[in-house]
PDB file of C-alpha atoms (C1' of nucleotides) in Angstrom:
ATOM      1  CA  UNK A   1      83.396 109.739  89.643  1.00  0.00           C
ATOM      2  CA  UNK A   2      85.280 109.981  86.566  1.00  0.00           C
ATOM      3  CA  UNK A   3      84.740 110.642  83.000  1.00  0.00           C
ATOM      4  CA  UNK A   4      84.977 107.047  82.191  1.00  0.00           C
ATOM      5  CA  UNK A   5      82.120 105.876  84.264  1.00  0.00           C
ATOM      6  CA  UNK A   6      84.288 103.984  86.620  1.00  0.00           C
ATOM      7  CA  UNK A   7      83.510 103.686  90.233  1.00  0.00           C
ATOM      8  CA  UNK A   8      86.890 103.765  91.813  1.00  0.00           C
ATOM      9  CA  UNK A   9      90.078 105.393  90.821  1.00  0.00           C
ATOM     10  CA  UNK A  10      91.594 104.123  87.614  1.00  0.00           C
ATOM     11  CA  UNK A  11      95.116 102.899  87.255  1.00  0.00           C
ATOM     12  CA  UNK A  12      97.046 105.259  89.405  1.00  0.00           C
ATOM     13  CA  UNK A  13     100.280 103.410  89.069  1.00  0.00           C
ATOM     14  CA  UNK A  14     101.530 105.504  86.214  1.00  0.00           C
ATOM     15  CA  UNK A  15      99.471 108.597  86.442  1.00  0.00           C
ATOM     16  CA  UNK A  16     100.278 112.077  87.558  1.00  0.00           C
ATOM     17  CA  UNK A  17      97.623 113.900  89.437  1.00  0.00           C
ATOM     18  CA  UNK A  18      97.149 117.582  89.113  1.00  0.00           C
ATOM     19  CA  UNK A  19      95.260 119.675  91.533  1.00  0.00           C
ATOM     20  CA  UNK A  20      93.131 122.334  89.940  1.00  0.00           C
ATOM     21  CA  UNK A  21      92.201 125.009  92.394  1.00  0.00           C
ATOM     22  CA  UNK A  22      89.963 127.986  92.267  1.00  0.00           C
ATOM     23  CA  UNK A  23      87.605 126.605  89.733  1.00  0.00           C
ATOM     24  CA  UNK A  24      84.030 127.695  89.671  1.00  0.00           C
ATOM     25  CA  UNK A  25      81.485 125.803  91.653  1.00  0.00           C
ATOM     26  CA  UNK A  26      79.593 125.191  88.497  1.00  0.00           C
ATOM     27  CA  UNK A  27      82.522 123.792  86.640  1.00  0.00           C
ATOM     28  CA  UNK A  28      82.253 120.070  86.143  1.00  0.00           C
ATOM     29  CA  UNK A  29      84.596 117.407  84.962  1.00  0.00           C
ATOM     30  CA  UNK A  30      83.103 117.643  81.521  1.00  0.00           C
ATOM     31  CA  UNK A  31      84.265 121.207  81.329  1.00  0.00           C
ATOM     32  CA  UNK A  32      87.748 120.488  82.522  1.00  0.00           C
ATOM     33  CA  UNK A  33      88.385 117.401  80.538  1.00  0.00           C
ATOM     34  CA  UNK A  34      88.603 118.927  77.054  1.00  0.00           C
ATOM     35  CA  UNK A  35      90.662 121.727  78.440  1.00  0.00           C
ATOM     36  CA  UNK A  36      93.288 119.499  79.939  1.00  0.00           C
ATOM     37  CA  UNK A  37      93.071 116.892  77.303  1.00  0.00           C
ATOM     38  CA  UNK A  38      94.560 119.273  74.792  1.00  0.00           C
ATOM     39  CA  UNK A  39      97.916 119.059  76.482  1.00  0.00           C
ATOM     40  CA  UNK A  40      98.193 115.358  77.006  1.00  0.00           C
ATOM     41  CA  UNK A  41      96.542 112.107  77.783  1.00  0.00           C
ATOM     42  CA  UNK A  42      94.102 112.681  80.595  1.00  0.00           C
ATOM     43  CA  UNK A  43      93.363 109.521  82.468  1.00  0.00           C
ATOM     44  CA  UNK A  44      90.754 110.818  84.808  1.00  0.00           C
ATOM     45  CA  UNK A  45      89.101 113.978  85.975  1.00  0.00           C
ATOM     46  CA  UNK A  46      87.657 114.010  89.398  1.00  0.00           C
ATOM     47  CA  UNK A  47      85.916 116.799  91.231  1.00  0.00           C
ATOM     48  CA  UNK A  48      85.335 116.163  94.912  1.00  0.00           C
ATOM     49  CA  UNK A  49      81.874 117.082  95.966  1.00  0.00           C
ATOM     50  CA  UNK A  50      80.211 117.663  99.208  1.00  0.00           C
ATOM     51  CA  UNK A  51      78.694 114.540 100.643  1.00  0.00           C
ATOM     52  CA  UNK A  52      75.605 116.264 101.849  1.00  0.00           C
ATOM     53  CA  UNK A  53      74.801 118.867  99.277  1.00  0.00           C
ATOM     54  CA  UNK A  54      76.629 117.310  96.386  1.00  0.00           C
ATOM     55  CA  UNK A  55      78.034 120.605  95.280  1.00  0.00           C
ATOM     56  CA  UNK A  56      81.487 121.027  93.962  1.00  0.00           C
ATOM     57  CA  UNK A  57      84.138 122.143  96.378  1.00  0.00           C
ATOM     58  CA  UNK A  58      85.833 124.367  93.946  1.00  0.00           C
ATOM     59  CA  UNK A  59      88.766 122.207  93.007  1.00  0.00           C
ATOM     60  CA  UNK A  60      89.412 119.230  90.846  1.00  0.00           C
ATOM     61  CA  UNK A  61      91.934 116.512  90.199  1.00  0.00           C
ATOM     62  CA  UNK A  62      93.170 115.810  86.753  1.00  0.00           C
ATOM     63  CA  UNK A  63      95.207 112.735  86.154  1.00  0.00           C
ATOM     64  CA  UNK A  64      97.659 112.694  83.365  1.00  0.00           C
ATOM     65  CA  UNK A  65      99.371 109.768  81.851  1.00  0.00           C
ATOM     66  CA  UNK A  66     102.746 111.376  81.556  1.00  0.00           C
ATOM     67  CA  UNK A  67     104.522 113.824  83.746  1.00  0.00           C
ATOM     68  CA  UNK A  68     105.728 116.054  80.992  1.00  0.00           C
ATOM     69  CA  UNK A  69     102.225 116.465  79.719  1.00  0.00           C
ATOM     70  CA  UNK A  70     101.015 117.237  83.173  1.00  0.00           C
ATOM     71  CA  UNK A  71     103.737 119.789  83.501  1.00  0.00           C
ATOM     72  CA  UNK A  72     102.756 121.272  80.210  1.00  0.00           C
ATOM     73  CA  UNK A  73      99.182 121.516  81.348  1.00  0.00           C
ATOM     74  CA  UNK A  74     100.344 123.271  84.453  1.00  0.00           C
ATOM     75  CA  UNK A  75     102.385 125.665  82.468  1.00  0.00           C
ATOM     76  CA  UNK A  76      99.526 126.325  80.110  1.00  0.00           C
ATOM     77  CA  UNK A  77      96.465 126.263  82.262  1.00  0.00           C
ATOM     78  CA  UNK A  78      97.805 127.642  85.479  1.00  0.00           C
ATOM     79  CA  UNK A  79      96.448 131.127  85.715  1.00  0.00           C
ATOM     80  CA  UNK A  80      93.971 130.748  82.941  1.00  0.00           C
ATOM     81  CA  UNK A  81      90.426 131.919  83.279  1.00  0.00           C
ATOM     82  CA  UNK A  82      87.984 129.060  83.192  1.00  0.00           C
ATOM     83  CA  UNK A  83      84.336 129.768  83.628  1.00  0.00           C
ATOM     84  CA  UNK A  84      85.139 133.174  84.915  1.00  0.00           C
ATOM     85  CA  UNK A  85      87.584 131.971  87.520  1.00  0.00           C
ATOM     86  CA  UNK A  86      91.303 132.185  87.550  1.00  0.00           C
ATOM     87  CA  UNK A  87      92.193 128.572  88.060  1.00  0.00           C
ATOM     88  CA  UNK A  88      95.403 127.316  89.593  1.00  0.00           C
ATOM     89  CA  UNK A  89      96.949 124.106  88.406  1.00  0.00           C
ATOM     90  CA  UNK A  90      99.610 122.327  90.377  1.00  0.00           C
ATOM     91  CA  UNK A  91     100.755 118.870  91.210  1.00  0.00           C
ATOM     92  CA  UNK A  92      98.774 117.042  93.816  1.00  0.00           C
ATOM     93  CA  UNK A  93     100.897 115.893  96.668  1.00  0.00           C
ATOM     94  CA  UNK A  94      98.572 113.828  98.748  1.00  0.00           C
ATOM     95  CA  UNK A  95      98.172 110.692  96.764  1.00  0.00           C
ATOM     96  CA  UNK A  96     100.846 108.756  95.079  1.00  0.00           C
ATOM     97  CA  UNK A  97     104.550 109.340  95.086  1.00  0.00           C
ATOM     98  CA  UNK A  98     104.767 109.890  91.406  1.00  0.00           C
ATOM     99  CA  UNK A  99     105.270 113.476  92.276  1.00  0.00           C
ATOM    100  CA  UNK A 100     108.962 112.893  92.524  1.00  0.00           C
ATOM    101  CA  UNK A 101     109.156 112.093  88.878  1.00  0.00           C
ATOM    102  CA  UNK A 102     106.884 114.941  88.138  1.00  0.00           C
ATOM    103  CA  UNK A 103     109.072 117.252  90.117  1.00  0.00           C
ATOM    104  CA  UNK A 104     112.056 116.050  88.241  1.00  0.00           C
ATOM    105  CA  UNK A 105     110.366 116.847  85.036  1.00  0.00           C
ATOM    106  CA  UNK A 106     109.318 120.164  86.333  1.00  0.00           C
ATOM    107  CA  UNK A 107     112.776 120.992  87.537  1.00  0.00           C
ATOM    108  CA  UNK A 108     114.133 120.221  84.152  1.00  0.00           C
ATOM    109  CA  UNK A 109     111.562 122.318  82.467  1.00  0.00           C
ATOM    110  CA  UNK A 110     111.441 125.261  84.762  1.00  0.00           C
ATOM    111  CA  UNK A 111     112.699 125.995  88.203  1.00  0.00           C
ATOM    112  CA  UNK A 112     110.088 127.404  90.422  1.00  0.00           C
ATOM    113  CA  UNK A 113     109.978 128.360  94.022  1.00  0.00           C
ATOM    114  CA  UNK A 114     109.606 125.518  96.496  1.00  0.00           C
ATOM    115  CA  UNK A 115     106.364 124.707  98.158  1.00  0.00           C
ATOM    116  CA  UNK A 116     106.143 126.096 101.662  1.00  0.00           C
ATOM    117  CA  UNK A 117     102.503 125.360 101.560  1.00  0.00           C
ATOM    118  CA  UNK A 118     101.980 124.146 105.058  1.00  0.00           C
ATOM    119  CA  UNK A 119     102.273 127.583 106.581  1.00  0.00           C
ATOM    120  CA  UNK A 120     100.390 129.289 103.876  1.00  0.00           C
ATOM    121  CA  UNK A 121      97.674 126.740 103.953  1.00  0.00           C
ATOM    122  CA  UNK A 122      97.096 127.108 107.635  1.00  0.00           C
ATOM    123  CA  UNK A 123      96.898 130.809 107.351  1.00  0.00           C
ATOM    124  CA  UNK A 124      94.381 130.690 104.585  1.00  0.00           C
ATOM    125  CA  UNK A 125      92.352 128.046 106.224  1.00  0.00           C
ATOM    126  CA  UNK A 126      91.927 130.066 109.345  1.00  0.00           C
ATOM    127  CA  UNK A 127      91.069 133.065 107.332  1.00  0.00           C
ATOM    128  CA  UNK A 128      88.190 131.417 105.606  1.00  0.00           C
ATOM    129  CA  UNK A 129      87.041 129.471 108.580  1.00  0.00           C
ATOM    130  CA  UNK A 130      84.741 132.208 109.648  1.00  0.00           C
ATOM    131  CA  UNK A 131      82.775 132.518 106.484  1.00  0.00           C
ATOM    132  CA  UNK A 132      82.567 128.781 106.106  1.00  0.00           C
ATOM    133  CA  UNK A 133      81.434 128.089 109.587  1.00  0.00           C
ATOM    134  CA  UNK A 134      78.387 130.145 109.017  1.00  0.00           C
ATOM    135  CA  UNK A 135      77.133 127.748 106.436  1.00  0.00           C
ATOM    136  CA  UNK A 136      78.584 124.761 108.160  1.00  0.00           C
ATOM    137  CA  UNK A 137      79.958 123.164 105.094  1.00  0.00           C
ATOM    138  CA  UNK A 138      83.452 122.164 105.857  1.00  0.00           C
ATOM    139  CA  UNK A 139      82.619 120.134 108.880  1.00  0.00           C
ATOM    140  CA  UNK A 140      83.087 116.968 106.990  1.00  0.00           C
ATOM    141  CA  UNK A 141      86.435 117.930 105.621  1.00  0.00           C
ATOM    142  CA  UNK A 142      87.605 119.237 108.907  1.00  0.00           C
ATOM    143  CA  UNK A 143      86.641 116.046 110.561  1.00  0.00           C
ATOM    144  CA  UNK A 144      88.641 113.842 108.313  1.00  0.00           C
ATOM    145  CA  UNK A 145      91.600 116.135 108.425  1.00  0.00           C
ATOM    146  CA  UNK A 146      91.613 116.210 112.167  1.00  0.00           C
ATOM    147  CA  UNK A 147      91.254 112.494 112.291  1.00  0.00           C
ATOM    148  CA  UNK A 148      94.213 112.010 110.026  1.00  0.00           C
ATOM    149  CA  UNK A 149      96.349 114.386 111.938  1.00  0.00           C
ATOM    150  CA  UNK A 150      95.441 112.833 115.216  1.00  0.00           C
ATOM    151  CA  UNK A 151      96.219 109.401 113.938  1.00  0.00           C
ATOM    152  CA  UNK A 152      99.660 110.428 112.835  1.00  0.00           C
ATOM    153  CA  UNK A 153     100.336 112.224 116.035  1.00  0.00           C
ATOM    154  CA  UNK A 154      99.255 109.292 118.071  1.00  0.00           C
ATOM    155  CA  UNK A 155     101.392 106.869 116.185  1.00  0.00           C
ATOM    156  CA  UNK A 156     104.397 109.034 116.737  1.00  0.00           C
ATOM    157  CA  UNK A 157     103.819 109.832 120.312  1.00  0.00           C
ATOM    158  CA  UNK A 158     102.380 106.698 121.742  1.00  0.00           C
ATOM    159  CA  UNK A 159     103.310 103.181 120.908  1.00  0.00           C
ATOM    160  CA  UNK A 160     100.487 101.280 119.248  1.00  0.00           C
ATOM    161  CA  UNK A 161     101.272  98.129 121.166  1.00  0.00           C
ATOM    162  CA  UNK A 162      99.677  98.764 124.479  1.00  0.00           C
ATOM    163  CA  UNK A 163      97.278 101.406 125.562  1.00  0.00           C
ATOM    164  CA  UNK A 164      95.707 100.675 128.900  1.00  0.00           C
ATOM    165  CA  UNK A 165      94.768 104.255 129.181  1.00  0.00           C
ATOM    166  CA  UNK A 166      92.629 103.966 126.104  1.00  0.00           C
ATOM    167  CA  UNK A 167      90.772 100.970 127.347  1.00  0.00           C
ATOM    168  CA  UNK A 168      90.119 102.433 130.688  1.00  0.00           C
ATOM    169  CA  UNK A 169      88.801 105.616 129.229  1.00  0.00           C
ATOM    170  CA  UNK A 170      86.587 103.819 126.806  1.00  0.00           C
ATOM    171  CA  UNK A 171      85.135 101.664 129.475  1.00  0.00           C
ATOM    172  CA  UNK A 172      84.378 104.646 131.615  1.00  0.00           C
ATOM    173  CA  UNK A 173      82.668 106.384 128.749  1.00  0.00           C
ATOM    174  CA  UNK A 174      80.615 103.368 127.880  1.00  0.00           C
ATOM    175  CA  UNK A 175      79.576 102.901 131.414  1.00  0.00           C
ATOM    176  CA  UNK A 176      78.467 106.457 131.655  1.00  0.00           C
ATOM    177  CA  UNK A 177      76.522 106.244 128.462  1.00  0.00           C
ATOM    178  CA  UNK A 178      74.787 103.112 129.524  1.00  0.00           C
ATOM    179  CA  UNK A 179      73.804 104.594 132.778  1.00  0.00           C
ATOM    180  CA  UNK A 180      72.425 107.624 131.065  1.00  0.00           C
ATOM    181  CA  UNK A 181      70.422 105.545 128.704  1.00  0.00           C
ATOM    182  CA  UNK A 182      69.106 103.439 131.446  1.00  0.00           C
ATOM    183  CA  UNK A 183      67.944 106.530 133.211  1.00  0.00           C
ATOM    184  CA  UNK A 184      65.886 107.847 130.328  1.00  0.00           C
ATOM    185  CA  UNK A 185      65.650 105.327 127.605  1.00  0.00           C
ATOM    186  CA  UNK A 186      62.866 106.682 125.474  1.00  0.00           C
ATOM    187  CA  UNK A 187      64.365 110.099 124.897  1.00  0.00           C
ATOM    188  CA  UNK A 188      67.830 108.778 124.484  1.00  0.00           C
ATOM    189  CA  UNK A 189      66.783 106.430 121.758  1.00  0.00           C
ATOM    190  CA  UNK A 190      65.431 109.163 119.575  1.00  0.00           C
ATOM    191  CA  UNK A 191      68.550 111.227 119.961  1.00  0.00           C
ATOM    192  CA  UNK A 192      70.752 108.287 119.253  1.00  0.00           C
ATOM    193  CA  UNK A 193      69.005 107.578 116.014  1.00  0.00           C
ATOM    194  CA  UNK A 194      69.405 111.101 114.799  1.00  0.00           C
ATOM    195  CA  UNK A 195      73.064 111.208 115.606  1.00  0.00           C
ATOM    196  CA  UNK A 196      73.707 107.892 113.999  1.00  0.00           C
ATOM    197  CA  UNK A 197      72.116 108.955 110.792  1.00  0.00           C
ATOM    198  CA  UNK A 198      74.059 112.148 110.705  1.00  0.00           C
ATOM    199  CA  UNK A 199      77.358 110.454 111.242  1.00  0.00           C
ATOM    200  CA  UNK A 200      76.831 107.750 108.713  1.00  0.00           C
ATOM    201  CA  UNK A 201      78.251 108.355 105.272  1.00  0.00           C
ATOM    202  CA  UNK A 202      75.488 107.856 102.855  1.00  0.00           C
ATOM    203  CA  UNK A 203      77.355 109.293  99.925  1.00  0.00           C
ATOM    204  CA  UNK A 204      74.139 109.626  98.075  1.00  0.00           C
ATOM    205  CA  UNK A 205      74.002 112.484  95.681  1.00  0.00           C
ATOM    206  CA  UNK A 206      70.732 114.333  95.431  1.00  0.00           C
ATOM    207  CA  UNK A 207      70.556 113.460  91.774  1.00  0.00           C
ATOM    208  CA  UNK A 208      70.668 109.776  92.527  1.00  0.00           C
ATOM    209  CA  UNK A 209      68.031 109.892  95.161  1.00  0.00           C
ATOM    210  CA  UNK A 210      65.806 106.896  94.832  1.00  0.00           C
ATOM    211  CA  UNK A 211      62.182 107.164  95.703  1.00  0.00           C
ATOM    212  CA  UNK A 212      62.122 104.504  98.344  1.00  0.00           C
ATOM    213  CA  UNK A 213      62.225 106.035 101.746  1.00  0.00           C
ATOM    214  CA  UNK A 214      61.628 102.789 103.433  1.00  0.00           C
ATOM    215  CA  UNK A 215      62.706 102.629 106.959  1.00  0.00           C
ATOM    216  CA  UNK A 216      65.541 100.297 107.544  1.00  0.00           C
ATOM    217  CA  UNK A 217      66.272 100.824 111.164  1.00  0.00           C
ATOM    218  CA  UNK A 218      64.712  98.113 113.223  1.00  0.00           C
ATOM    219  CA  UNK A 219      65.146  99.282 116.751  1.00  0.00           C
ATOM    220  CA  UNK A 220      67.108  96.668 118.616  1.00  0.00           C
ATOM    221  CA  UNK A 221      64.710  95.467 121.199  1.00  0.00           C
ATOM    222  CA  UNK A 222      66.886  95.926 124.163  1.00  0.00           C
ATOM    223  CA  UNK A 223      65.412  94.099 127.043  1.00  0.00           C
ATOM    224  CA  UNK A 224      64.922  96.143 130.123  1.00  0.00           C
ATOM    225  CA  UNK A 225      67.237  93.748 131.915  1.00  0.00           C
ATOM    226  CA  UNK A 226      66.303  94.616 135.442  1.00  0.00           C
ATOM    227  CA  UNK A 227      69.720  94.777 136.921  1.00  0.00           C
ATOM    228  CA  UNK A 228      68.328  94.717 140.379  1.00  0.00           C
ATOM    229  CA  UNK A 229      67.173  91.236 139.707  1.00  0.00           C
ATOM    230  CA  UNK A 230      69.981  89.261 138.189  1.00  0.00           C
ATOM    231  CA  UNK A 231      72.857  91.562 138.566  1.00  0.00           C
ATOM    232  CA  UNK A 232      75.196  91.823 141.454  1.00  0.00           C
ATOM    233  CA  UNK A 233      77.309  88.702 141.523  1.00  0.00           C
ATOM    234  CA  UNK A 234      76.363  86.567 138.571  1.00  0.00           C
ATOM    235  CA  UNK A 235      77.274  88.820 135.710  1.00  0.00           C
ATOM    236  CA  UNK A 236      80.441  90.826 135.779  1.00  0.00           C
ATOM    237  CA  UNK A 237      79.877  94.565 135.777  1.00  0.00           C
ATOM    238  CA  UNK A 238      82.120  95.072 132.737  1.00  0.00           C
ATOM    239  CA  UNK A 239      79.909  93.292 130.296  1.00  0.00           C
ATOM    240  CA  UNK A 240      79.969  96.088 127.772  1.00  0.00           C
ATOM    241  CA  UNK A 241      83.592  95.782 126.834  1.00  0.00           C
ATOM    242  CA  UNK A 242      84.675  92.499 125.380  1.00  0.00           C
ATOM    243  CA  UNK A 243      88.198  91.354 126.044  1.00  0.00           C
ATOM    244  CA  UNK A 244      89.947  91.025 122.714  1.00  0.00           C
ATOM    245  CA  UNK A 245      93.539  90.002 123.263  1.00  0.00           C
ATOM    246  CA  UNK A 246      94.167  89.847 119.537  1.00  0.00           C
ATOM    247  CA  UNK A 247      94.693  93.538 119.234  1.00  0.00           C
ATOM    248  CA  UNK A 248      98.441  93.709 119.160  1.00  0.00           C
ATOM    249  CA  UNK A 249      98.958  92.912 115.510  1.00  0.00           C
ATOM    250  CA  UNK A 250      97.532  96.021 114.042  1.00  0.00           C
ATOM    251  CA  UNK A 251      98.597  97.226 110.679  1.00  0.00           C
ATOM    252  CA  UNK A 252     101.310  99.785 110.637  1.00  0.00           C
ATOM    253  CA  UNK A 253      99.990 103.295 110.251  1.00  0.00           C
ATOM    254  CA  UNK A 254     102.765 104.346 107.918  1.00  0.00           C
ATOM    255  CA  UNK A 255     103.181 101.249 105.886  1.00  0.00           C
ATOM    256  CA  UNK A 256     101.845 102.632 102.689  1.00  0.00           C
ATOM    257  CA  UNK A 257     104.990 102.347 100.651  1.00  0.00           C
ATOM    258  CA  UNK A 258     106.972  99.248 100.748  1.00  0.00           C
ATOM    259  CA  UNK A 259     105.775  97.053  98.014  1.00  0.00           C
ATOM    260  CA  UNK A 260     105.789  99.419  95.119  1.00  0.00           C
TER     261      UNK A 260
ATOM    262  C1'  DG B   1      70.376 131.569  96.164  1.00  0.00           C
ATOM    263  C1'  DT B   2      75.386 132.147  99.401  1.00  0.00           C
ATOM    264  C1'  DT B   3      81.124 130.657  99.831  1.00  0.00           C
ATOM    265  C1'  DG B   4      86.773 130.922  97.632  1.00  0.00           C
ATOM    266  C1'  DA B   5      91.202 128.113 100.983  1.00  0.00           C
ATOM    267  C1'  DG B   6      92.238 123.714  99.839  1.00  0.00           C
ATOM    268  C1'  DC B   7      94.497 117.862  98.424  1.00  0.00           C
ATOM    269  C1'  DG B   8      90.448 112.956  95.960  1.00  0.00           C
ATOM    270  C1'  DT B   9      86.366 108.704  94.790  1.00  0.00           C
ATOM    271  C1'  DT B  10      84.690 102.202  95.191  1.00  0.00           C
TER     272       DT B  10
END
DNA sequence: GTTGAGCGTT
């Protein structure tokens, strides 16, 4: 979602992303673009939206072509009132390592306090968790954040080479699920469908909703497979999990930088 | 119709 009609992110190799916080929920990229474009070459303006409702989350990303211009935009637009909201402009520090250059430029221009944001962020997040939970809107964000954190923690704590514990646990879970389904198949099927649809990322904005609600979920005709008949010694009991020995060469979790 | 700390898309 950018101003340039592109699908994915543009050339991020030489861009400097700014994070614009505290913008109004009605503010769109079209409103931010001319504002930021006055201080430099804006490559892209992106406003993350909610996957379900499609509403803005209240912050935006503005990509500049040059760091000094980005810094100028920060110096000029940080604290300004846009659409009735006091916006906050700062460098984004999640994507790209161009921030180092940006920081250099910033240091040369003006020395500001460091960024002890981790503690502050946690505090604020907990503070607003209550009000957000009521509407149930940040579940998606929380999910991805937890997933990321867990992944990092796992890679640091446990070695990614072997994990017999994982396999065993997964097998146990699968076995339990299968048994449950076998016990009451009809009800379980309906619930499974609902959960699957909820978990799947449709990423369809309400504005782009096509009028074709055709069903595309052919229920996999799972044979009853009377286990009392052909099960017992012919088929191994662990048919659910397939032995995949080619699981050692996984990609490194922290191999992002290395080629650029 | 609401909300207000935060870190992003094919």
